[in-house]
mmCIF file with all atom_site columns, C-alpha atoms in Angstrom:
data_model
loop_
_atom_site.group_PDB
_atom_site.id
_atom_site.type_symbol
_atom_site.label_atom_id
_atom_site.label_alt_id
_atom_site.label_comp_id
_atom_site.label_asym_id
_atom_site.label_entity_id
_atom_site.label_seq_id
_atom_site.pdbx_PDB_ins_code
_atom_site.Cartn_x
_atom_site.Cartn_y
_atom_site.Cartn_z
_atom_site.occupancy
_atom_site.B_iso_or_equiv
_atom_site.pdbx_formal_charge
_atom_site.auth_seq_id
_atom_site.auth_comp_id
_atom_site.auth_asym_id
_atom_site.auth_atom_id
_atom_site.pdbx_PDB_model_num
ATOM 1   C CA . UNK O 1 1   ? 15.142  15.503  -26.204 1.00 0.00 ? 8   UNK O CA 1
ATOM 2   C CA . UNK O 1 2   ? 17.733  13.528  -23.894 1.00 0.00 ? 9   UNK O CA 1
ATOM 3   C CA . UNK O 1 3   ? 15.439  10.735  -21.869 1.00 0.00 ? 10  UNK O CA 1
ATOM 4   C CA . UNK O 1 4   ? 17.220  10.048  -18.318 1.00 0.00 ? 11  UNK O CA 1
ATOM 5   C CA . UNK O 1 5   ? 16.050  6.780   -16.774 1.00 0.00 ? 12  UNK O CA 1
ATOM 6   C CA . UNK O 1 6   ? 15.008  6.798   -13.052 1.00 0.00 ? 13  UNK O CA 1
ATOM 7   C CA . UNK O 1 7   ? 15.931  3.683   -11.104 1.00 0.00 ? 14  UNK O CA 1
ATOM 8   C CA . UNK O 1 8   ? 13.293  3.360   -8.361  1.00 0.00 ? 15  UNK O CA 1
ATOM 9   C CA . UNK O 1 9   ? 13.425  2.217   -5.053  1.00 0.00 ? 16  UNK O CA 1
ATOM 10  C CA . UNK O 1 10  ? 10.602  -0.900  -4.620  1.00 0.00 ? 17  UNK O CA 1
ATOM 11  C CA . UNK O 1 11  ? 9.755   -2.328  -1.208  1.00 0.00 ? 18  UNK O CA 1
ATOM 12  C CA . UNK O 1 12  ? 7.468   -4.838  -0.420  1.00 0.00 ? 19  UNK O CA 1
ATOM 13  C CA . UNK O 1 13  ? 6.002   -6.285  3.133   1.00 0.00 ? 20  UNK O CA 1
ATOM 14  C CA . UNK O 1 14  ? 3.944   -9.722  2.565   1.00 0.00 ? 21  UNK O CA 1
ATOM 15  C CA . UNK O 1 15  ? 3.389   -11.286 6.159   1.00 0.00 ? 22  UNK O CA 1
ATOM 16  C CA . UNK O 1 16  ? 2.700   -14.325 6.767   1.00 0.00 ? 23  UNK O CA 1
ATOM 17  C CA . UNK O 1 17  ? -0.899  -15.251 8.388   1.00 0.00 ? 24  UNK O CA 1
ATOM 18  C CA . UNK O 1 18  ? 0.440   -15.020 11.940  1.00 0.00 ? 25  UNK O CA 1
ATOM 19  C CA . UNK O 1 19  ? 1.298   -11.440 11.191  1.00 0.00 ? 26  UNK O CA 1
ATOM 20  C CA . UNK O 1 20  ? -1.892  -10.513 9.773   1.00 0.00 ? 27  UNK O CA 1
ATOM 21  C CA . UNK O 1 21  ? -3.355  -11.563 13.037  1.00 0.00 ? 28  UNK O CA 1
ATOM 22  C CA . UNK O 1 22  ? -1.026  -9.860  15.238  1.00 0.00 ? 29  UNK O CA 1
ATOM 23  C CA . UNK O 1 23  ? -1.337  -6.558  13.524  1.00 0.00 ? 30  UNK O CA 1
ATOM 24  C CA . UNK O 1 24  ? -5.275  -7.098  12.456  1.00 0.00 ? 31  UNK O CA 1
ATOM 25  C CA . UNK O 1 25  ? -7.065  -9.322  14.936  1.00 0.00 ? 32  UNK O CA 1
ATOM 26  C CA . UNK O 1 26  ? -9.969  -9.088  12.754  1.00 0.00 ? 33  UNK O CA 1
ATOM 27  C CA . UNK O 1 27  ? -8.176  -9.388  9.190   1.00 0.00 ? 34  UNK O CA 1
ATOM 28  C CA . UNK O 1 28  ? -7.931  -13.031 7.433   1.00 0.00 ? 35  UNK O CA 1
ATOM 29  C CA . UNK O 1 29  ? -7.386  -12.445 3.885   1.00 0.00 ? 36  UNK O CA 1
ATOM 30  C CA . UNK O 1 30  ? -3.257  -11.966 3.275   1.00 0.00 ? 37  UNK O CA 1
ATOM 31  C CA . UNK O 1 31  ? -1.960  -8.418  1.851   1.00 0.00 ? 38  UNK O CA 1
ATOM 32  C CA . UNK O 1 32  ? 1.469   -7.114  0.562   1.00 0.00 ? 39  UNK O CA 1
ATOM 33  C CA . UNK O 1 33  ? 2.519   -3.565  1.171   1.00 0.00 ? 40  UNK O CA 1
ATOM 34  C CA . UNK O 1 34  ? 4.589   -2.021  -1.059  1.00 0.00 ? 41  UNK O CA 1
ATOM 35  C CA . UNK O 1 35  ? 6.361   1.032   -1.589  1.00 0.00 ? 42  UNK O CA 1
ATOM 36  C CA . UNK O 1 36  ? 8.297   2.807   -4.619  1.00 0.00 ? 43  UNK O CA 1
ATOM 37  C CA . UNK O 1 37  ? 10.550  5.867   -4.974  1.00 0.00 ? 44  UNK O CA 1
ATOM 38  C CA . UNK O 1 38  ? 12.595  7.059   -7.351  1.00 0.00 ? 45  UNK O CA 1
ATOM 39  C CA . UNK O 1 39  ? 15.936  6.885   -6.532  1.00 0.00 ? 46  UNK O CA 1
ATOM 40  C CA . UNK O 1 40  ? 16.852  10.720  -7.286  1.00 0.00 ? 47  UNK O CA 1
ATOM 41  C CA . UNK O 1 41  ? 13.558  12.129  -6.385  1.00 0.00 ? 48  UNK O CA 1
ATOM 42  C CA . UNK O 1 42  ? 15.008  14.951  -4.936  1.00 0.00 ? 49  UNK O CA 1
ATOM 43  C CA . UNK O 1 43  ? 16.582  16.374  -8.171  1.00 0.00 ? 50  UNK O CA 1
ATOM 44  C CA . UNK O 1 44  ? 12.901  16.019  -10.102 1.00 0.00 ? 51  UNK O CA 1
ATOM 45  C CA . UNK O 1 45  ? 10.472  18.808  -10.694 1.00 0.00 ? 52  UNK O CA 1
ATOM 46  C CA . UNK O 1 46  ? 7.657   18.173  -8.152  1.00 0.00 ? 53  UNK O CA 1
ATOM 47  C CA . UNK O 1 47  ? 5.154   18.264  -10.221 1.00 0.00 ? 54  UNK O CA 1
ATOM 48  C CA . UNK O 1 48  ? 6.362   14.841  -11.687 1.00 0.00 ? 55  UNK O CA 1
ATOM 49  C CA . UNK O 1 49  ? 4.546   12.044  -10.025 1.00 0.00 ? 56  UNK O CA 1
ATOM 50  C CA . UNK O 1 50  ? 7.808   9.847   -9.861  1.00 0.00 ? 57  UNK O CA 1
ATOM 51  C CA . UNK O 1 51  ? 9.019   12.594  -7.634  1.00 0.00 ? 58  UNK O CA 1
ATOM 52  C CA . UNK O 1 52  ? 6.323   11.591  -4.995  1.00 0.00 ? 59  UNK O CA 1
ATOM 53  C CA . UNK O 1 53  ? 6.625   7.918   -3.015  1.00 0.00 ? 60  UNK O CA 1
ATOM 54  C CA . UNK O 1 54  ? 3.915   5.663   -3.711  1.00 0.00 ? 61  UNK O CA 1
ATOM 55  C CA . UNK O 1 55  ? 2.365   3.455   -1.362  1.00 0.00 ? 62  UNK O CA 1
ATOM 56  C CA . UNK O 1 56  ? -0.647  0.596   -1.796  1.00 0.00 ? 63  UNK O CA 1
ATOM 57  C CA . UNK O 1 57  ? -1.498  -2.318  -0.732  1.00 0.00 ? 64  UNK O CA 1
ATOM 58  C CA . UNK O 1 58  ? -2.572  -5.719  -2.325  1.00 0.00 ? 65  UNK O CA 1
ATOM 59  C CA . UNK O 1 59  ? -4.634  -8.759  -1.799  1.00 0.00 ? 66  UNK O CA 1
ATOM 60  C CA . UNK O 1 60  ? -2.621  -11.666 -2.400  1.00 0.00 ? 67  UNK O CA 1
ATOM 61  C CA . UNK O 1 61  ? -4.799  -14.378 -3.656  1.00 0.00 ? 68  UNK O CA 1
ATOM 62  C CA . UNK O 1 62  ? -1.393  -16.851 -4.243  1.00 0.00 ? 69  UNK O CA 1
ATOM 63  C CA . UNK O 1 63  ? -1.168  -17.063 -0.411  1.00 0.00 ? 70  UNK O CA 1
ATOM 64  C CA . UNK O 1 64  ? -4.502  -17.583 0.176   1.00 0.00 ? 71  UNK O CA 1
ATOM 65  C CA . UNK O 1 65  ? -6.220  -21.243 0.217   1.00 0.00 ? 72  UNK O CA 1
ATOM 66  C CA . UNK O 1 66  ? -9.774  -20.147 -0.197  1.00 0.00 ? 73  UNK O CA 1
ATOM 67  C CA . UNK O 1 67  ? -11.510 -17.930 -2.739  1.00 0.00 ? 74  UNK O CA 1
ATOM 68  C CA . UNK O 1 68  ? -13.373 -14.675 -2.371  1.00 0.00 ? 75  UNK O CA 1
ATOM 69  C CA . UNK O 1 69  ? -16.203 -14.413 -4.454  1.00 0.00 ? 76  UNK O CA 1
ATOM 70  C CA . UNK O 1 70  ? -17.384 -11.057 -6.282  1.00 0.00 ? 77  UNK O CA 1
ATOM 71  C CA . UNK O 1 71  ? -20.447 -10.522 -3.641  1.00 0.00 ? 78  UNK O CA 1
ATOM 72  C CA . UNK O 1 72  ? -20.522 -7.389  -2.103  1.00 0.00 ? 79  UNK O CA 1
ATOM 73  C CA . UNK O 1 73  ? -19.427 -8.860  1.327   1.00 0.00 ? 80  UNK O CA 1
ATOM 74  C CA . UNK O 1 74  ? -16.573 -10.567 0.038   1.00 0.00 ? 81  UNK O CA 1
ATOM 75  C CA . UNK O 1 75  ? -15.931 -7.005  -1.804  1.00 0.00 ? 82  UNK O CA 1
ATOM 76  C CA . UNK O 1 76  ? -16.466 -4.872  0.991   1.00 0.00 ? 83  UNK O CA 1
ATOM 77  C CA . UNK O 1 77  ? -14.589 -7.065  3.404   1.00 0.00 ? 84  UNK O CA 1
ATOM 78  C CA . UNK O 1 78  ? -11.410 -6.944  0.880   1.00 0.00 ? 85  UNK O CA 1
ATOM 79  C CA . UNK O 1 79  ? -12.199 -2.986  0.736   1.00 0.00 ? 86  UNK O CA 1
ATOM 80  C CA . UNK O 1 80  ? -12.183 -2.723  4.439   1.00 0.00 ? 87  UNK O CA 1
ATOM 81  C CA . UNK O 1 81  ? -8.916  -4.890  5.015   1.00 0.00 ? 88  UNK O CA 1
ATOM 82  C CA . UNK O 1 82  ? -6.972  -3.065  2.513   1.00 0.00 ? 89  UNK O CA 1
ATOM 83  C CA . UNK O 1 83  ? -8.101  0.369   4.092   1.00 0.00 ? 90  UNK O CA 1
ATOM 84  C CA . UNK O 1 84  ? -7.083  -0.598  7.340   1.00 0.00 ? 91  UNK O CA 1
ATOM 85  C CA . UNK O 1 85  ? -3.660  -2.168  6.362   1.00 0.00 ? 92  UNK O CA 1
ATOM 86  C CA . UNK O 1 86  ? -2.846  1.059   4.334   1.00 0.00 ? 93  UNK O CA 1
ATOM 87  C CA . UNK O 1 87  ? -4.519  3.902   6.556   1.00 0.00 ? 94  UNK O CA 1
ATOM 88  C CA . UNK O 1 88  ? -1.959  1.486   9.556   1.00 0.00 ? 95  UNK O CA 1
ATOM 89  C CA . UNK O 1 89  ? 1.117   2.061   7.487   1.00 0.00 ? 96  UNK O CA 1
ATOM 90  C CA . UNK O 1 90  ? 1.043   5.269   6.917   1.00 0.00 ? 97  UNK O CA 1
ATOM 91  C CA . UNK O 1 91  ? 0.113   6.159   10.511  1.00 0.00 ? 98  UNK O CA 1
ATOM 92  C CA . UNK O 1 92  ? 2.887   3.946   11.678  1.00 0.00 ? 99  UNK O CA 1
ATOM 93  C CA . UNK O 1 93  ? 5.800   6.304   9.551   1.00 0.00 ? 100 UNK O CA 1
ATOM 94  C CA . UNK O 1 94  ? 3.823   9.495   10.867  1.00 0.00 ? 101 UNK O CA 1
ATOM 95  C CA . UNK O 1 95  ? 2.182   10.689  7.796   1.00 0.00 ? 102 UNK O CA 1
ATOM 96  C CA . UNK O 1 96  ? -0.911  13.151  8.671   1.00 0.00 ? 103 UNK O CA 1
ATOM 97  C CA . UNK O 1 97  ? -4.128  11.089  7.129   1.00 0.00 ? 104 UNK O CA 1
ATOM 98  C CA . UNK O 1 98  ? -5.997  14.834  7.430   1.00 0.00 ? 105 UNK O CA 1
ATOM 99  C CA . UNK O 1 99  ? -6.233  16.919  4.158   1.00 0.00 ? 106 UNK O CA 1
ATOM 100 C CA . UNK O 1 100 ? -3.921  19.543  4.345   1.00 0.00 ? 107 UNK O CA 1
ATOM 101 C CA . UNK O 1 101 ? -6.941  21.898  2.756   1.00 0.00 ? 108 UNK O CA 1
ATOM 102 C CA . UNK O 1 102 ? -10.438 22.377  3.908   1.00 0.00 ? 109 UNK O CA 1
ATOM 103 C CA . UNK O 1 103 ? -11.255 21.808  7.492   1.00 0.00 ? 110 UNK O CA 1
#
């Protein structure tokens, strides 16, 4: 068996706390998006998740002076931000957020 290695494309958005602020009035606690294809995803079988871009997003606790704690507020609050910041993104490249099955 002959194993092929798949360079990726990796992209990743930290902004600063001004950002955060312009894009999330409500948001304080800093994020990086990032984003990863392979770089010949269009030769790969589909059913290969490599073949499929990946997007998240991350808290990023090195930026950030304070601490959250593990309480459900602080949890939910990181929950919520993340949500929003990634549910933003991919509305902002056009991506339908609706499932494509169901109603």
């Amino acid at each position: 068996m002959k194993t092929v290695a798949i360079c990726p494309y990796y992209h990743t958005a930290t902004p600063d706390p001004r950002r955060v602020r312009e894009a999330f009035s409500s948001h304080e606690l800093l994020k990086e998006v990032e984003h990863y294809y392979a770089q010949h995803a269009v030769s790969l079988d589909n059913n290969r998740s490599i073949a499929r871009p990946n997007v998240g997003t991350s808290y990023q606790c090195s930026f950030w002076n304070d601490q959250l704690d593990a309480s459900p507020a602080d949890i939910e609050r990181l929950n919520r931000e993340l949500e929003e910041t990634l549910l933003s993104v991919l509305a902002e490249v056009g991506l339908s957020l609706r499932s494509r099955t169901g109603t």
